Short mmCIF file of N, CA and C in Angstrom, two decimals:
data_model
loop_
_atom_site.label_atom_id
_atom_site.label_comp_id
_atom_site.label_asym_id
_atom_site.label_seq_id
_atom_site.Cartn_x
_atom_site.Cartn_y
_atom_site.Cartn_z
N MET A 185 -21.58 -5.89 8.52
CA MET A 185 -20.38 -5.65 9.31
C MET A 185 -20.76 -5.48 10.77
N LEU A 186 -19.86 -5.91 11.60
CA LEU A 186 -20.11 -5.88 13.04
C LEU A 186 -18.88 -5.28 13.71
N ARG A 187 -19.09 -4.43 14.68
CA ARG A 187 -17.99 -3.81 15.44
C ARG A 187 -17.99 -4.41 16.84
N ILE A 188 -16.85 -5.00 17.24
CA ILE A 188 -16.75 -5.62 18.56
C ILE A 188 -15.42 -5.23 19.23
N PRO A 189 -15.38 -5.20 20.55
CA PRO A 189 -14.12 -4.90 21.24
C PRO A 189 -13.08 -6.00 20.99
N ILE A 190 -11.83 -5.61 20.82
CA ILE A 190 -10.76 -6.58 20.60
C ILE A 190 -10.73 -7.58 21.74
N SER A 191 -10.96 -7.10 22.95
CA SER A 191 -10.90 -7.99 24.12
C SER A 191 -11.96 -9.09 24.08
N SER A 192 -12.98 -8.93 23.25
CA SER A 192 -14.02 -9.95 23.12
C SER A 192 -13.65 -11.05 22.12
N LEU A 193 -12.59 -10.82 21.36
CA LEU A 193 -12.16 -11.81 20.37
C LEU A 193 -11.52 -13.01 21.06
N PRO A 194 -11.65 -14.20 20.46
CA PRO A 194 -10.88 -15.34 20.96
C PRO A 194 -9.38 -15.02 20.89
N LEU A 195 -8.60 -15.61 21.77
CA LEU A 195 -7.16 -15.32 21.83
C LEU A 195 -6.46 -15.57 20.50
N ARG A 196 -6.89 -16.60 19.77
CA ARG A 196 -6.28 -16.90 18.46
C ARG A 196 -6.41 -15.72 17.51
N LYS A 197 -7.58 -15.09 17.49
CA LYS A 197 -7.79 -13.94 16.60
C LYS A 197 -7.05 -12.70 17.10
N GLN A 198 -6.97 -12.54 18.42
CA GLN A 198 -6.19 -11.42 18.97
C GLN A 198 -4.73 -11.56 18.56
N LYS A 199 -4.23 -12.81 18.59
CA LYS A 199 -2.84 -13.07 18.20
C LYS A 199 -2.64 -12.77 16.71
N LEU A 200 -3.59 -13.20 15.88
CA LEU A 200 -3.48 -12.91 14.44
C LEU A 200 -3.45 -11.41 14.19
N LEU A 201 -4.27 -10.65 14.91
CA LEU A 201 -4.27 -9.19 14.78
C LEU A 201 -2.91 -8.62 15.19
N ALA A 202 -2.40 -9.08 16.33
CA ALA A 202 -1.13 -8.57 16.85
C ALA A 202 0.03 -8.87 15.89
N GLU A 203 -0.04 -9.98 15.16
CA GLU A 203 1.05 -10.38 14.26
C GLU A 203 0.83 -9.93 12.82
N SER A 204 -0.26 -9.25 12.56
CA SER A 204 -0.60 -8.85 11.19
C SER A 204 0.43 -7.88 10.62
N PRO A 205 0.94 -8.16 9.40
CA PRO A 205 1.89 -7.26 8.76
C PRO A 205 1.19 -6.12 7.98
N LEU A 206 -0.12 -6.18 7.88
CA LEU A 206 -0.83 -5.16 7.12
C LEU A 206 -0.82 -3.83 7.86
N SER A 207 -0.90 -2.73 7.12
CA SER A 207 -0.86 -1.41 7.74
C SER A 207 -2.01 -1.22 8.73
N THR A 208 -3.16 -1.79 8.41
CA THR A 208 -4.26 -1.86 9.37
C THR A 208 -4.29 -3.30 9.85
N PRO A 209 -3.98 -3.54 11.14
CA PRO A 209 -3.96 -4.93 11.61
C PRO A 209 -5.25 -5.67 11.25
N THR A 210 -5.07 -6.85 10.67
CA THR A 210 -6.18 -7.60 10.10
C THR A 210 -6.04 -9.08 10.43
N PHE A 211 -7.17 -9.75 10.60
CA PHE A 211 -7.14 -11.21 10.68
C PHE A 211 -8.11 -11.76 9.66
N ILE A 212 -7.80 -12.94 9.17
CA ILE A 212 -8.67 -13.68 8.26
C ILE A 212 -8.77 -15.08 8.84
N SER A 213 -9.99 -15.54 9.07
CA SER A 213 -10.18 -16.81 9.73
C SER A 213 -11.30 -17.61 9.08
N ILE A 214 -11.03 -18.87 8.81
CA ILE A 214 -12.10 -19.75 8.33
C ILE A 214 -12.85 -20.23 9.56
N GLU A 215 -14.15 -19.95 9.58
CA GLU A 215 -14.97 -20.22 10.75
C GLU A 215 -15.72 -21.54 10.67
N GLY A 216 -15.79 -22.12 9.50
CA GLY A 216 -16.52 -23.36 9.35
C GLY A 216 -16.85 -23.60 7.89
N HIS A 217 -17.76 -24.52 7.65
CA HIS A 217 -18.13 -24.86 6.28
C HIS A 217 -19.53 -25.49 6.29
N HIS A 218 -20.12 -25.52 5.13
CA HIS A 218 -21.38 -26.25 4.94
C HIS A 218 -21.47 -26.66 3.48
N TYR A 219 -22.24 -27.70 3.24
CA TYR A 219 -22.44 -28.16 1.87
C TYR A 219 -23.68 -27.47 1.31
N ASP A 220 -23.53 -26.84 0.16
CA ASP A 220 -24.64 -26.14 -0.50
C ASP A 220 -25.11 -26.98 -1.67
N LYS A 221 -26.29 -27.58 -1.53
CA LYS A 221 -26.82 -28.45 -2.58
C LYS A 221 -27.09 -27.70 -3.88
N SER A 222 -27.43 -26.42 -3.78
CA SER A 222 -27.77 -25.66 -4.98
C SER A 222 -26.59 -25.50 -5.93
N VAL A 223 -25.37 -25.54 -5.40
CA VAL A 223 -24.18 -25.43 -6.25
C VAL A 223 -23.32 -26.69 -6.19
N SER A 224 -23.80 -27.68 -5.43
CA SER A 224 -23.08 -28.95 -5.26
C SER A 224 -21.62 -28.74 -4.85
N ALA A 225 -21.44 -27.93 -3.82
CA ALA A 225 -20.08 -27.63 -3.37
C ALA A 225 -20.06 -27.29 -1.89
N THR A 226 -18.90 -27.50 -1.29
CA THR A 226 -18.68 -27.08 0.09
C THR A 226 -18.36 -25.59 0.09
N ILE A 227 -19.03 -24.87 0.95
CA ILE A 227 -18.83 -23.43 1.08
C ILE A 227 -18.10 -23.18 2.40
N TYR A 228 -16.99 -22.46 2.31
CA TYR A 228 -16.22 -22.13 3.51
C TYR A 228 -16.65 -20.75 4.01
N GLU A 229 -16.90 -20.68 5.30
CA GLU A 229 -17.33 -19.43 5.93
C GLU A 229 -16.09 -18.75 6.51
N ILE A 230 -15.88 -17.52 6.09
CA ILE A 230 -14.67 -16.78 6.41
C ILE A 230 -15.04 -15.52 7.19
N GLN A 231 -14.27 -15.23 8.22
CA GLN A 231 -14.46 -13.96 8.93
C GLN A 231 -13.20 -13.14 8.73
N VAL A 232 -13.40 -11.90 8.31
CA VAL A 232 -12.31 -10.95 8.13
C VAL A 232 -12.54 -9.85 9.15
N GLY A 233 -11.49 -9.51 9.88
CA GLY A 233 -11.61 -8.44 10.88
C GLY A 233 -10.44 -7.49 10.78
N PHE A 234 -10.71 -6.21 10.89
CA PHE A 234 -9.62 -5.24 10.91
C PHE A 234 -9.79 -4.31 12.09
N GLN A 235 -8.65 -3.95 12.65
CA GLN A 235 -8.64 -3.16 13.86
C GLN A 235 -9.01 -1.71 13.57
N CYS A 236 -9.82 -1.17 14.45
CA CYS A 236 -10.23 0.23 14.38
C CYS A 236 -10.21 0.73 15.83
N GLY A 237 -9.07 1.27 16.25
CA GLY A 237 -8.92 1.68 17.64
C GLY A 237 -8.88 0.46 18.54
N HIS A 238 -9.74 0.42 19.55
CA HIS A 238 -9.80 -0.72 20.47
C HIS A 238 -10.85 -1.74 20.04
N ASP A 239 -11.39 -1.54 18.85
CA ASP A 239 -12.42 -2.44 18.33
C ASP A 239 -11.93 -3.13 17.07
N VAL A 240 -12.71 -4.12 16.65
CA VAL A 240 -12.47 -4.81 15.39
C VAL A 240 -13.76 -4.76 14.60
N ILE A 241 -13.65 -4.41 13.34
CA ILE A 241 -14.80 -4.44 12.45
C ILE A 241 -14.70 -5.73 11.66
N THR A 242 -15.73 -6.56 11.75
CA THR A 242 -15.69 -7.87 11.09
C THR A 242 -16.70 -7.93 9.96
N GLU A 243 -16.35 -8.75 9.00
CA GLU A 243 -17.25 -9.04 7.88
C GLU A 243 -17.17 -10.54 7.63
N ASN A 244 -18.31 -11.13 7.33
CA ASN A 244 -18.36 -12.56 7.03
C ASN A 244 -18.48 -12.76 5.53
N LEU A 245 -17.64 -13.65 5.01
CA LEU A 245 -17.62 -13.95 3.58
C LEU A 245 -17.80 -15.45 3.39
N LYS A 246 -18.07 -15.83 2.16
CA LYS A 246 -18.18 -17.25 1.81
C LYS A 246 -17.40 -17.48 0.53
N ALA A 247 -16.76 -18.66 0.45
CA ALA A 247 -16.01 -18.99 -0.76
C ALA A 247 -15.97 -20.50 -0.93
N ARG A 248 -15.95 -20.90 -2.17
CA ARG A 248 -15.78 -22.31 -2.52
C ARG A 248 -14.29 -22.60 -2.63
N PHE A 249 -13.93 -23.89 -2.58
CA PHE A 249 -12.54 -24.28 -2.74
C PHE A 249 -12.01 -23.78 -4.08
N SER A 250 -12.82 -23.85 -5.12
CA SER A 250 -12.37 -23.40 -6.44
C SER A 250 -12.04 -21.90 -6.45
N ASP A 251 -12.70 -21.11 -5.61
CA ASP A 251 -12.37 -19.68 -5.50
C ASP A 251 -10.96 -19.50 -4.92
N PHE A 252 -10.66 -20.31 -3.89
CA PHE A 252 -9.32 -20.27 -3.30
C PHE A 252 -8.27 -20.72 -4.32
N GLU A 253 -8.62 -21.72 -5.12
CA GLU A 253 -7.69 -22.21 -6.16
C GLU A 253 -7.34 -21.10 -7.15
N LYS A 254 -8.36 -20.37 -7.57
CA LYS A 254 -8.13 -19.26 -8.52
C LYS A 254 -7.23 -18.20 -7.89
N LEU A 255 -7.49 -17.88 -6.63
CA LEU A 255 -6.65 -16.90 -5.95
C LEU A 255 -5.21 -17.39 -5.87
N ASP A 256 -5.03 -18.66 -5.52
CA ASP A 256 -3.68 -19.21 -5.39
C ASP A 256 -2.91 -19.13 -6.70
N LYS A 257 -3.58 -19.39 -7.81
CA LYS A 257 -2.90 -19.32 -9.12
C LYS A 257 -2.37 -17.92 -9.39
N VAL A 258 -3.10 -16.91 -8.92
CA VAL A 258 -2.68 -15.53 -9.15
C VAL A 258 -1.54 -15.12 -8.22
N ILE A 259 -1.62 -15.52 -6.95
CA ILE A 259 -0.62 -15.06 -5.98
C ILE A 259 0.55 -16.02 -5.78
N ARG A 260 0.46 -17.22 -6.31
CA ARG A 260 1.53 -18.22 -6.13
C ARG A 260 2.90 -17.69 -6.55
N PRO A 261 3.04 -17.00 -7.69
CA PRO A 261 4.36 -16.50 -8.07
C PRO A 261 4.95 -15.55 -7.01
N ILE A 262 4.12 -14.75 -6.39
CA ILE A 262 4.59 -13.83 -5.35
C ILE A 262 5.05 -14.63 -4.13
N LEU A 263 4.23 -15.60 -3.72
CA LEU A 263 4.56 -16.41 -2.55
C LEU A 263 5.86 -17.17 -2.77
N ASP A 264 6.02 -17.75 -3.96
CA ASP A 264 7.23 -18.51 -4.25
C ASP A 264 8.46 -17.60 -4.30
N LYS A 265 8.30 -16.43 -4.89
CA LYS A 265 9.42 -15.49 -5.02
C LYS A 265 9.96 -15.08 -3.65
N TYR A 266 9.08 -14.88 -2.70
CA TYR A 266 9.50 -14.41 -1.38
C TYR A 266 9.54 -15.52 -0.33
N ASN A 267 9.49 -16.76 -0.79
CA ASN A 267 9.58 -17.93 0.10
C ASN A 267 8.54 -17.93 1.21
N TYR A 268 7.35 -17.46 0.92
CA TYR A 268 6.24 -17.53 1.87
C TYR A 268 5.29 -18.63 1.43
N SER A 269 5.85 -19.59 0.76
CA SER A 269 5.05 -20.63 0.18
C SER A 269 4.54 -21.62 1.22
N CYS A 270 3.26 -21.75 1.22
CA CYS A 270 2.61 -22.75 2.04
C CYS A 270 1.89 -23.64 1.05
N PRO A 271 1.99 -24.95 1.22
CA PRO A 271 1.32 -25.80 0.24
C PRO A 271 -0.18 -25.55 0.19
N PHE A 272 -0.68 -25.51 -1.01
CA PHE A 272 -2.11 -25.35 -1.20
C PHE A 272 -2.75 -26.73 -1.06
N PRO A 273 -3.88 -26.82 -0.38
CA PRO A 273 -4.52 -28.13 -0.21
C PRO A 273 -4.78 -28.80 -1.55
N PRO A 274 -4.57 -30.10 -1.62
CA PRO A 274 -4.76 -30.80 -2.89
C PRO A 274 -6.23 -30.91 -3.30
N LYS A 275 -6.40 -31.02 -4.60
CA LYS A 275 -7.73 -31.26 -5.15
C LYS A 275 -8.00 -32.75 -5.10
N ARG A 276 -9.24 -33.08 -4.94
CA ARG A 276 -9.62 -34.49 -4.90
C ARG A 276 -10.92 -34.64 -5.69
N TRP A 277 -10.95 -35.57 -6.59
CA TRP A 277 -12.11 -35.74 -7.46
C TRP A 277 -13.21 -36.56 -6.82
N PHE A 278 -12.83 -37.52 -5.99
CA PHE A 278 -13.83 -38.38 -5.35
C PHE A 278 -13.70 -38.27 -3.85
N GLY A 279 -14.81 -38.31 -3.17
CA GLY A 279 -14.79 -38.25 -1.71
C GLY A 279 -14.53 -36.86 -1.15
N ASN A 280 -14.67 -35.83 -2.02
CA ASN A 280 -14.37 -34.48 -1.54
C ASN A 280 -15.46 -33.87 -0.68
N THR A 281 -16.54 -34.62 -0.44
CA THR A 281 -17.56 -34.15 0.50
C THR A 281 -17.53 -34.93 1.80
N ASP A 282 -16.60 -35.87 1.90
CA ASP A 282 -16.42 -36.62 3.14
C ASP A 282 -16.06 -35.65 4.26
N GLU A 283 -16.76 -35.70 5.38
CA GLU A 283 -16.59 -34.72 6.46
C GLU A 283 -15.16 -34.67 6.98
N THR A 284 -14.51 -35.80 7.12
CA THR A 284 -13.12 -35.81 7.59
C THR A 284 -12.22 -35.08 6.61
N PHE A 285 -12.40 -35.35 5.32
CA PHE A 285 -11.61 -34.68 4.29
C PHE A 285 -11.87 -33.17 4.30
N VAL A 286 -13.12 -32.78 4.40
CA VAL A 286 -13.47 -31.35 4.38
C VAL A 286 -12.86 -30.63 5.58
N ARG A 287 -12.88 -31.26 6.74
CA ARG A 287 -12.26 -30.64 7.94
C ARG A 287 -10.75 -30.49 7.76
N GLU A 288 -10.11 -31.52 7.20
CA GLU A 288 -8.67 -31.45 6.95
C GLU A 288 -8.36 -30.34 5.94
N ARG A 289 -9.17 -30.25 4.90
CA ARG A 289 -8.97 -29.21 3.89
C ARG A 289 -9.18 -27.82 4.52
N GLU A 290 -10.17 -27.71 5.37
CA GLU A 290 -10.44 -26.43 6.04
C GLU A 290 -9.22 -26.01 6.88
N GLU A 291 -8.64 -26.95 7.60
CA GLU A 291 -7.45 -26.65 8.41
C GLU A 291 -6.28 -26.25 7.52
N CYS A 292 -6.11 -26.93 6.39
CA CYS A 292 -5.04 -26.59 5.44
C CYS A 292 -5.27 -25.19 4.86
N LEU A 293 -6.51 -24.86 4.54
CA LEU A 293 -6.82 -23.52 4.04
C LEU A 293 -6.54 -22.47 5.11
N ARG A 294 -6.86 -22.77 6.35
CA ARG A 294 -6.61 -21.84 7.46
C ARG A 294 -5.10 -21.55 7.56
N LEU A 295 -4.29 -22.60 7.52
CA LEU A 295 -2.84 -22.44 7.58
C LEU A 295 -2.33 -21.68 6.35
N TYR A 296 -2.87 -22.00 5.19
CA TYR A 296 -2.49 -21.33 3.95
C TYR A 296 -2.75 -19.83 4.06
N ILE A 297 -3.92 -19.45 4.54
CA ILE A 297 -4.26 -18.02 4.66
C ILE A 297 -3.34 -17.33 5.66
N GLU A 298 -3.14 -17.96 6.82
CA GLU A 298 -2.30 -17.35 7.85
C GLU A 298 -0.87 -17.16 7.36
N THR A 299 -0.34 -18.15 6.66
CA THR A 299 1.02 -18.05 6.12
C THR A 299 1.08 -17.00 5.02
N THR A 300 0.10 -17.01 4.14
CA THR A 300 0.07 -16.06 3.03
C THR A 300 -0.01 -14.62 3.55
N LEU A 301 -0.79 -14.41 4.58
CA LEU A 301 -0.98 -13.07 5.12
C LEU A 301 0.33 -12.51 5.70
N LYS A 302 1.28 -13.37 6.05
CA LYS A 302 2.56 -12.91 6.59
C LYS A 302 3.50 -12.38 5.52
N SER A 303 3.20 -12.63 4.27
CA SER A 303 4.05 -12.15 3.17
C SER A 303 3.88 -10.64 3.02
N PRO A 304 4.98 -9.89 3.15
CA PRO A 304 4.86 -8.43 3.03
C PRO A 304 4.32 -7.97 1.68
N GLU A 305 4.56 -8.75 0.64
CA GLU A 305 4.10 -8.36 -0.69
C GLU A 305 2.59 -8.50 -0.86
N ILE A 306 1.99 -9.35 -0.07
CA ILE A 306 0.56 -9.61 -0.21
C ILE A 306 -0.27 -8.38 0.11
N ASN A 307 0.20 -7.55 1.06
CA ASN A 307 -0.62 -6.39 1.41
C ASN A 307 -0.67 -5.35 0.31
N HIS A 308 0.02 -5.60 -0.80
CA HIS A 308 -0.08 -4.73 -1.98
C HIS A 308 -0.75 -5.44 -3.16
N ASN A 309 -1.14 -6.69 -2.97
CA ASN A 309 -1.69 -7.46 -4.07
C ASN A 309 -3.20 -7.24 -4.18
N LYS A 310 -3.60 -6.65 -5.29
CA LYS A 310 -5.00 -6.29 -5.50
C LYS A 310 -5.93 -7.49 -5.46
N GLU A 311 -5.53 -8.60 -6.07
CA GLU A 311 -6.39 -9.79 -6.11
C GLU A 311 -6.63 -10.35 -4.71
N PHE A 312 -5.57 -10.42 -3.91
CA PHE A 312 -5.69 -10.92 -2.54
C PHE A 312 -6.59 -10.00 -1.73
N LEU A 313 -6.33 -8.71 -1.80
CA LEU A 313 -7.11 -7.74 -1.03
C LEU A 313 -8.57 -7.73 -1.46
N ASN A 314 -8.83 -7.83 -2.75
CA ASN A 314 -10.21 -7.86 -3.24
C ASN A 314 -10.93 -9.14 -2.80
N PHE A 315 -10.23 -10.26 -2.84
CA PHE A 315 -10.82 -11.54 -2.48
C PHE A 315 -11.39 -11.49 -1.07
N PHE A 316 -10.64 -10.87 -0.16
CA PHE A 316 -11.05 -10.79 1.24
C PHE A 316 -11.71 -9.45 1.60
N HIS A 317 -12.09 -8.69 0.59
CA HIS A 317 -12.78 -7.41 0.77
C HIS A 317 -11.95 -6.42 1.61
N LEU A 318 -10.65 -6.41 1.36
CA LEU A 318 -9.75 -5.52 2.10
C LEU A 318 -9.28 -4.34 1.28
N ALA A 319 -9.61 -4.31 -0.01
CA ALA A 319 -9.16 -3.21 -0.88
C ALA A 319 -9.82 -1.91 -0.46
N LYS A 320 -9.04 -0.87 -0.52
CA LYS A 320 -9.56 0.45 -0.11
C LYS A 320 -9.90 1.30 -1.31
#
């Protein structure tokens, strides 16, 4: 974990913090990706930050697309019920390591997370909070 001043954050992350519906202002951001040969999968690098006074405490996480899929299956009923539904990026059996496809999927996941985080019900969902290491 790293503690940094809010003013040092990129404006996009400052905006996500300011718009956070969670009781502790929080941002979740996909920072990039890399292909891991040992598991034959693309790994998405995620930064989670929560406000602590004038600072943000950040933690870096990693997840595969299949991890996001599992999370979506659990929280989809909540998202649909409260109309916070953002389409989940589609699965692709062939060409899923193509760099253009991976970048597009990363952007879709970024939008999915940002939209999902706006759902008031999500800040009570144990699976979502645990996935992003936000459970207290």
